[in-house]
Short mmCIF file of C-alpha atoms and ligand atoms in Angstrom, two decimals:
data_model
loop_
_atom_site.label_atom_id
_atom_site.label_comp_id
_atom_site.label_asym_id
_atom_site.label_seq_id
_atom_site.Cartn_x
_atom_site.Cartn_y
_atom_site.Cartn_z
CA MET D 21 12.47 14.01 -53.46
CA MET D 22 10.45 11.70 -51.52
CA THR D 23 8.48 8.71 -53.64
CA ARG D 24 5.32 7.85 -52.78
CA ARG D 25 6.23 4.34 -51.30
CA GLN D 26 8.61 6.51 -49.17
CA ALA D 27 5.86 8.73 -48.23
CA LEU D 28 3.51 6.01 -47.24
CA LYS D 29 6.09 4.46 -44.93
CA THR D 30 6.98 7.95 -43.18
CA THR D 31 2.91 8.38 -42.78
CA ALA D 32 2.69 4.75 -41.19
CA LEU D 33 5.55 5.40 -39.27
CA ALA D 34 4.31 8.79 -37.97
CA SER D 35 0.74 7.01 -36.94
CA ALA D 36 2.58 4.49 -34.97
CA VAL D 37 4.66 6.82 -33.33
CA CYS D 38 1.26 9.07 -32.70
CA ALA D 39 -0.48 5.74 -31.38
CA THR D 40 2.51 5.25 -28.85
CA ALA D 41 2.21 8.53 -27.95
CA THR D 42 -1.33 8.23 -26.76
CA ILE D 43 -0.67 5.12 -24.94
CA VAL D 44 1.89 6.92 -22.98
CA ARG D 45 -0.36 9.85 -22.34
CA THR D 46 -3.14 7.33 -21.18
CA ILE D 47 -1.15 5.96 -18.73
CA ASN D 48 0.41 9.72 -17.51
CA ALA D 49 -3.16 10.76 -17.46
CA GLN D 50 -3.62 8.44 -14.37
CA SER D 51 -1.06 10.00 -12.67
CA PRO D 52 -2.41 11.39 -9.06
CA THR D 53 -4.60 14.74 -9.50
CA GLY D 54 -6.32 14.33 -6.51
CA PRO D 55 -8.31 12.42 -4.09
CA THR D 56 -10.79 10.12 -6.49
CA PRO D 57 -14.07 9.39 -5.27
CA ALA D 58 -15.18 5.82 -4.82
CA ALA D 59 -17.41 4.33 -7.25
CA GLY D 60 -20.88 4.76 -5.89
CA ALA D 61 -19.79 6.20 -2.63
CA THR D 62 -21.29 9.02 -0.93
CA GLY D 63 -18.46 9.87 1.50
CA PRO D 64 -17.10 11.05 3.97
CA PHE D 65 -14.14 9.05 3.10
CA THR D 66 -12.26 8.95 0.01
CA LEU D 67 -9.82 7.06 -2.17
CA PRO D 68 -6.48 8.81 -1.87
CA ALA D 69 -4.64 8.80 -5.36
CA LEU D 70 -1.61 6.91 -5.70
CA PRO D 71 1.41 9.22 -5.19
CA TYR D 72 2.76 7.59 -8.51
CA VAL D 73 1.60 5.96 -11.82
CA PHE D 74 0.61 2.64 -12.10
CA ASP D 75 3.90 1.24 -13.46
CA ALA D 76 5.99 3.21 -11.33
CA LEU D 77 7.01 0.13 -9.50
CA GLU D 78 7.73 -1.99 -12.45
CA PRO D 79 9.13 -4.48 -12.98
CA HIS D 80 8.86 -5.23 -9.05
CA ILE D 81 5.17 -4.73 -8.84
CA ASP D 82 3.29 -4.92 -12.23
CA ALA D 83 0.93 -1.87 -13.34
CA LEU D 84 -1.96 -3.98 -13.71
CA THR D 85 -1.75 -5.26 -10.09
CA MET D 86 -1.27 -1.63 -9.01
CA GLN D 87 -4.64 -0.71 -10.76
CA ILE D 88 -6.59 -3.24 -9.79
CA HIS D 89 -5.59 -2.86 -6.33
CA HIS D 90 -5.80 0.68 -5.78
CA ASP D 91 -9.06 1.27 -7.99
CA LYS D 92 -10.89 -1.74 -7.21
CA HIS D 93 -9.61 -3.22 -4.01
CA HIS D 94 -8.70 -0.17 -2.36
CA ALA D 95 -12.08 1.60 -3.69
CA ALA D 96 -14.27 -1.26 -2.46
CA TYR D 97 -12.62 -0.65 1.02
CA VAL D 98 -13.59 2.90 0.94
CA ALA D 99 -17.16 2.28 -0.52
CA ASN D 100 -17.95 -0.39 2.28
CA LEU D 101 -16.98 2.11 4.95
CA ASN D 102 -18.82 4.55 3.82
CA LYS D 103 -21.94 2.31 3.72
CA ALA D 104 -21.32 1.36 7.16
CA VAL D 105 -20.98 4.63 8.56
CA ALA D 106 -23.96 6.15 6.94
CA ASP D 107 -25.99 6.28 9.61
CA PHE D 108 -23.62 7.37 12.38
CA PRO D 109 -23.04 11.13 11.80
CA GLU D 110 -20.43 11.21 14.72
CA LEU D 111 -18.27 8.58 13.14
CA ARG D 112 -18.50 10.23 9.65
CA GLU D 113 -16.68 13.33 11.36
CA LYS D 114 -13.64 11.39 12.22
CA PRO D 115 -10.59 10.17 10.23
CA VAL D 116 -10.23 6.57 9.25
CA GLU D 117 -6.94 6.34 11.65
CA GLU D 118 -9.11 7.57 14.53
CA LEU D 119 -12.01 4.75 14.20
CA VAL D 120 -9.20 2.01 13.61
CA ARG D 121 -7.63 3.37 16.66
CA ASN D 122 -10.42 3.21 19.01
CA LEU D 123 -12.50 0.38 17.70
CA ASN D 124 -14.38 0.02 20.95
CA ALA D 125 -15.77 3.42 20.61
CA VAL D 126 -17.57 2.23 17.49
CA PRO D 127 -21.23 0.98 17.93
CA GLU D 128 -21.04 -2.80 18.02
CA LYS D 129 -23.36 -3.17 14.95
CA ILE D 130 -20.67 -1.88 12.52
CA ARG D 131 -17.62 -2.67 14.29
CA ALA D 132 -16.60 -5.59 12.37
CA ALA D 133 -17.24 -3.65 9.29
CA VAL D 134 -15.33 -0.56 10.48
CA ARG D 135 -12.38 -3.07 11.33
CA ASN D 136 -12.46 -4.97 8.14
CA GLN D 137 -13.54 -1.96 5.81
CA GLY D 138 -11.83 0.90 7.78
CA GLY D 139 -8.61 -1.38 8.44
CA GLY D 140 -8.56 -1.77 4.80
CA HIS D 141 -8.77 1.86 3.80
CA TRP D 142 -6.33 2.46 6.40
CA ASN D 143 -3.64 0.10 5.75
CA HIS D 144 -3.79 0.39 1.98
CA SER D 145 -3.44 4.48 2.54
CA LEU D 146 -0.32 3.97 4.20
CA PHE D 147 0.98 0.86 1.90
CA TRP D 148 0.94 3.13 -1.21
CA GLN D 149 3.14 5.60 0.36
CA MET D 150 5.41 2.88 1.94
CA MET D 151 6.84 2.26 -1.71
CA LYS D 152 8.22 4.22 -4.62
CA LYS D 153 9.53 4.24 -7.99
CA GLU D 154 13.42 3.38 -7.49
CA GLY D 155 13.05 2.78 -3.86
CA GLY D 156 14.71 -0.36 -1.93
CA GLY D 157 18.00 -0.08 -0.10
CA GLN D 158 18.24 0.21 3.44
CA PRO D 159 17.02 2.92 5.75
CA ALA D 160 19.65 5.65 7.01
CA GLY D 161 20.11 7.66 10.09
CA GLU D 162 17.94 6.92 13.31
CA MET D 163 15.99 4.50 11.34
CA LEU D 164 18.92 2.43 10.76
CA LYS D 165 20.33 2.69 14.21
CA GLY D 166 16.95 1.60 15.85
CA VAL D 167 16.44 -1.64 13.19
CA GLU D 168 20.24 -2.55 14.25
CA LYS D 169 19.66 -1.88 17.83
CA ARG D 170 16.77 -4.17 17.82
CA PHE D 171 17.71 -6.79 15.07
CA GLY D 172 21.28 -6.52 15.11
CA THR D 173 21.65 -6.06 11.26
CA PHE D 174 19.52 -4.60 8.32
CA GLY D 175 19.79 -8.22 6.95
CA ALA D 176 18.46 -9.72 10.14
CA PHE D 177 15.53 -7.22 9.98
CA LYS D 178 14.74 -8.15 6.30
CA ASP D 179 14.93 -11.91 7.03
CA GLU D 180 12.53 -11.62 10.48
CA PHE D 181 10.30 -9.26 8.26
CA THR D 182 10.09 -12.03 5.55
CA LYS D 183 9.63 -14.67 7.81
CA ALA D 184 6.55 -12.85 9.08
CA ALA D 185 5.20 -11.87 5.48
CA LEU D 186 5.59 -15.89 4.38
CA GLY D 187 4.10 -17.12 7.66
CA GLN D 188 1.22 -15.20 7.76
CA PHE D 189 -1.61 -17.88 6.96
CA GLY D 190 -4.03 -16.63 4.28
CA SER D 191 -4.88 -13.21 3.66
CA GLY D 192 -3.24 -10.42 5.79
CA TRP D 193 -0.01 -8.32 6.27
CA ALA D 194 3.39 -8.26 8.02
CA TRP D 195 4.15 -4.89 9.99
CA LEU D 196 6.98 -3.27 11.33
CA VAL D 197 5.70 -1.37 14.13
CA LEU D 198 6.68 0.73 17.25
CA ASP D 199 4.93 -0.09 20.10
CA ALA D 200 3.48 1.85 23.01
CA ASN D 201 6.79 1.40 25.00
CA LYS D 202 8.80 2.64 21.87
CA GLN D 203 10.05 -0.56 20.95
CA LEU D 204 10.45 -1.83 17.33
CA SER D 205 8.97 -5.00 16.56
CA ILE D 206 7.63 -7.24 13.72
CA GLU D 207 4.31 -8.47 13.92
CA PRO D 208 1.95 -10.48 11.31
CA ALA D 209 -1.86 -9.53 11.14
CA PRO D 210 -4.75 -11.67 9.58
CA ASN D 211 -7.36 -9.96 7.35
CA GLN D 212 -7.21 -6.14 7.68
CA ASP D 213 -6.25 -5.74 10.99
CA SER D 214 -4.33 -2.95 11.68
CA PRO D 215 -1.37 -2.15 14.59
CA THR D 216 -3.22 0.84 15.05
CA SER D 217 -5.93 -1.15 16.92
CA GLN D 218 -3.35 -2.33 19.25
CA ASN D 219 -1.95 1.10 20.15
CA LYS D 220 1.15 0.59 17.63
CA GLN D 221 2.51 2.64 15.39
CA PRO D 222 2.78 0.91 11.88
CA LEU D 223 5.78 1.94 10.02
CA LEU D 224 6.13 -0.53 7.41
CA GLY D 225 3.65 -3.20 6.14
CA ILE D 226 3.63 -5.48 3.05
CA ASP D 227 0.09 -6.64 2.14
CA VAL D 228 0.38 -10.36 1.43
CA TRP D 229 -3.49 -10.83 0.40
CA GLU D 230 -3.05 -12.82 -2.81
CA HIS D 231 -4.61 -9.71 -4.58
CA ALA D 232 -1.35 -7.95 -4.13
CA TYR D 233 0.72 -10.33 -6.07
CA TYR D 234 -1.30 -12.96 -7.91
CA LEU D 235 -1.11 -11.61 -11.30
CA LYS D 236 2.66 -11.52 -11.64
CA TYR D 237 3.94 -13.83 -9.05
CA GLN D 238 0.99 -16.51 -8.86
CA ASN D 239 1.81 -18.78 -5.83
CA ARG D 240 5.49 -17.32 -5.20
CA ARG D 241 4.95 -15.12 -2.45
CA PRO D 242 8.65 -15.17 -1.67
CA ASP D 243 9.39 -13.46 -5.01
CA TYR D 244 6.92 -10.89 -4.43
CA VAL D 245 8.36 -10.27 -0.85
CA ALA D 246 11.86 -9.82 -2.32
CA ALA D 247 10.29 -7.43 -5.06
CA PHE D 248 8.73 -5.45 -2.50
CA PHE D 249 11.91 -4.97 -0.84
CA GLN D 250 13.13 -3.10 -4.17
CA VAL D 251 10.64 -0.57 -3.75
CA ILE D 252 10.25 0.56 -0.29
CA ASP D 253 10.15 4.27 0.46
CA TRP D 254 12.68 4.34 3.56
CA ASP D 255 12.42 8.12 3.60
CA PHE D 256 8.61 7.71 4.28
CA VAL D 257 8.95 4.90 6.66
CA SER D 258 11.98 6.78 8.48
CA GLU D 259 9.66 10.19 8.76
CA ARG D 260 6.94 8.00 10.30
CA TYR D 261 9.49 6.46 12.68
CA LYS D 262 10.92 9.99 13.73
CA GLN D 263 7.11 11.31 14.30
CA ALA D 264 6.09 7.94 16.29
CA LEU D 265 9.15 8.27 18.69
CA SER D 266 8.72 12.00 19.18
MN1 MN3 X 17 -4.72 -5.26 -0.59
#
């Protein structure tokens, strides 16, 4: 028979378990269920859902950074892009990739906004997909062959990519791209400039804006870049490579 004291203890324990379960459910409830409209946005562009839960990339990329980065920063690019194209019905029909690919076709009045906000939307839409839980390692198949042909070894590629990510002064990105001649190269890019605007296919990119790492890594950008290599989704990157080659 359970004493009153034991019963109270059991009840307290059950409540604690319940509370923990509620927290876990709350986090899981943030898993992707479809596009989330950006706050206050009128469309046509929408914030794509993260393809995983906020804490999926822990301990390499922390949940709070992912949440703020996606729900606030990316959402703001989407909302501002929507504002920029509000009076341009012909632009509202186009996918963001197309707007960014041909900035010269965008009216001068909103070209800078599309470059920055559209670039931000496009870059981040790719960025989330370039990472996954238990990613990392190195590519296989054609992607690995391509990397070895161009850089010698995967390690040499990693060093060069890291150098570009660390060398980008201020806010920006480092990209592995396939250029118009189907050559792989590594390029830093300032702000939200996209390789797509230069007629290059972005395959892998790392966001080195401080908002991408400051909560966890503060000024230690090298630690963040090393952590990024632990979460790269090489399957996704390899698939983009295959499509870009064909
Ligand atoms: Mn960012």
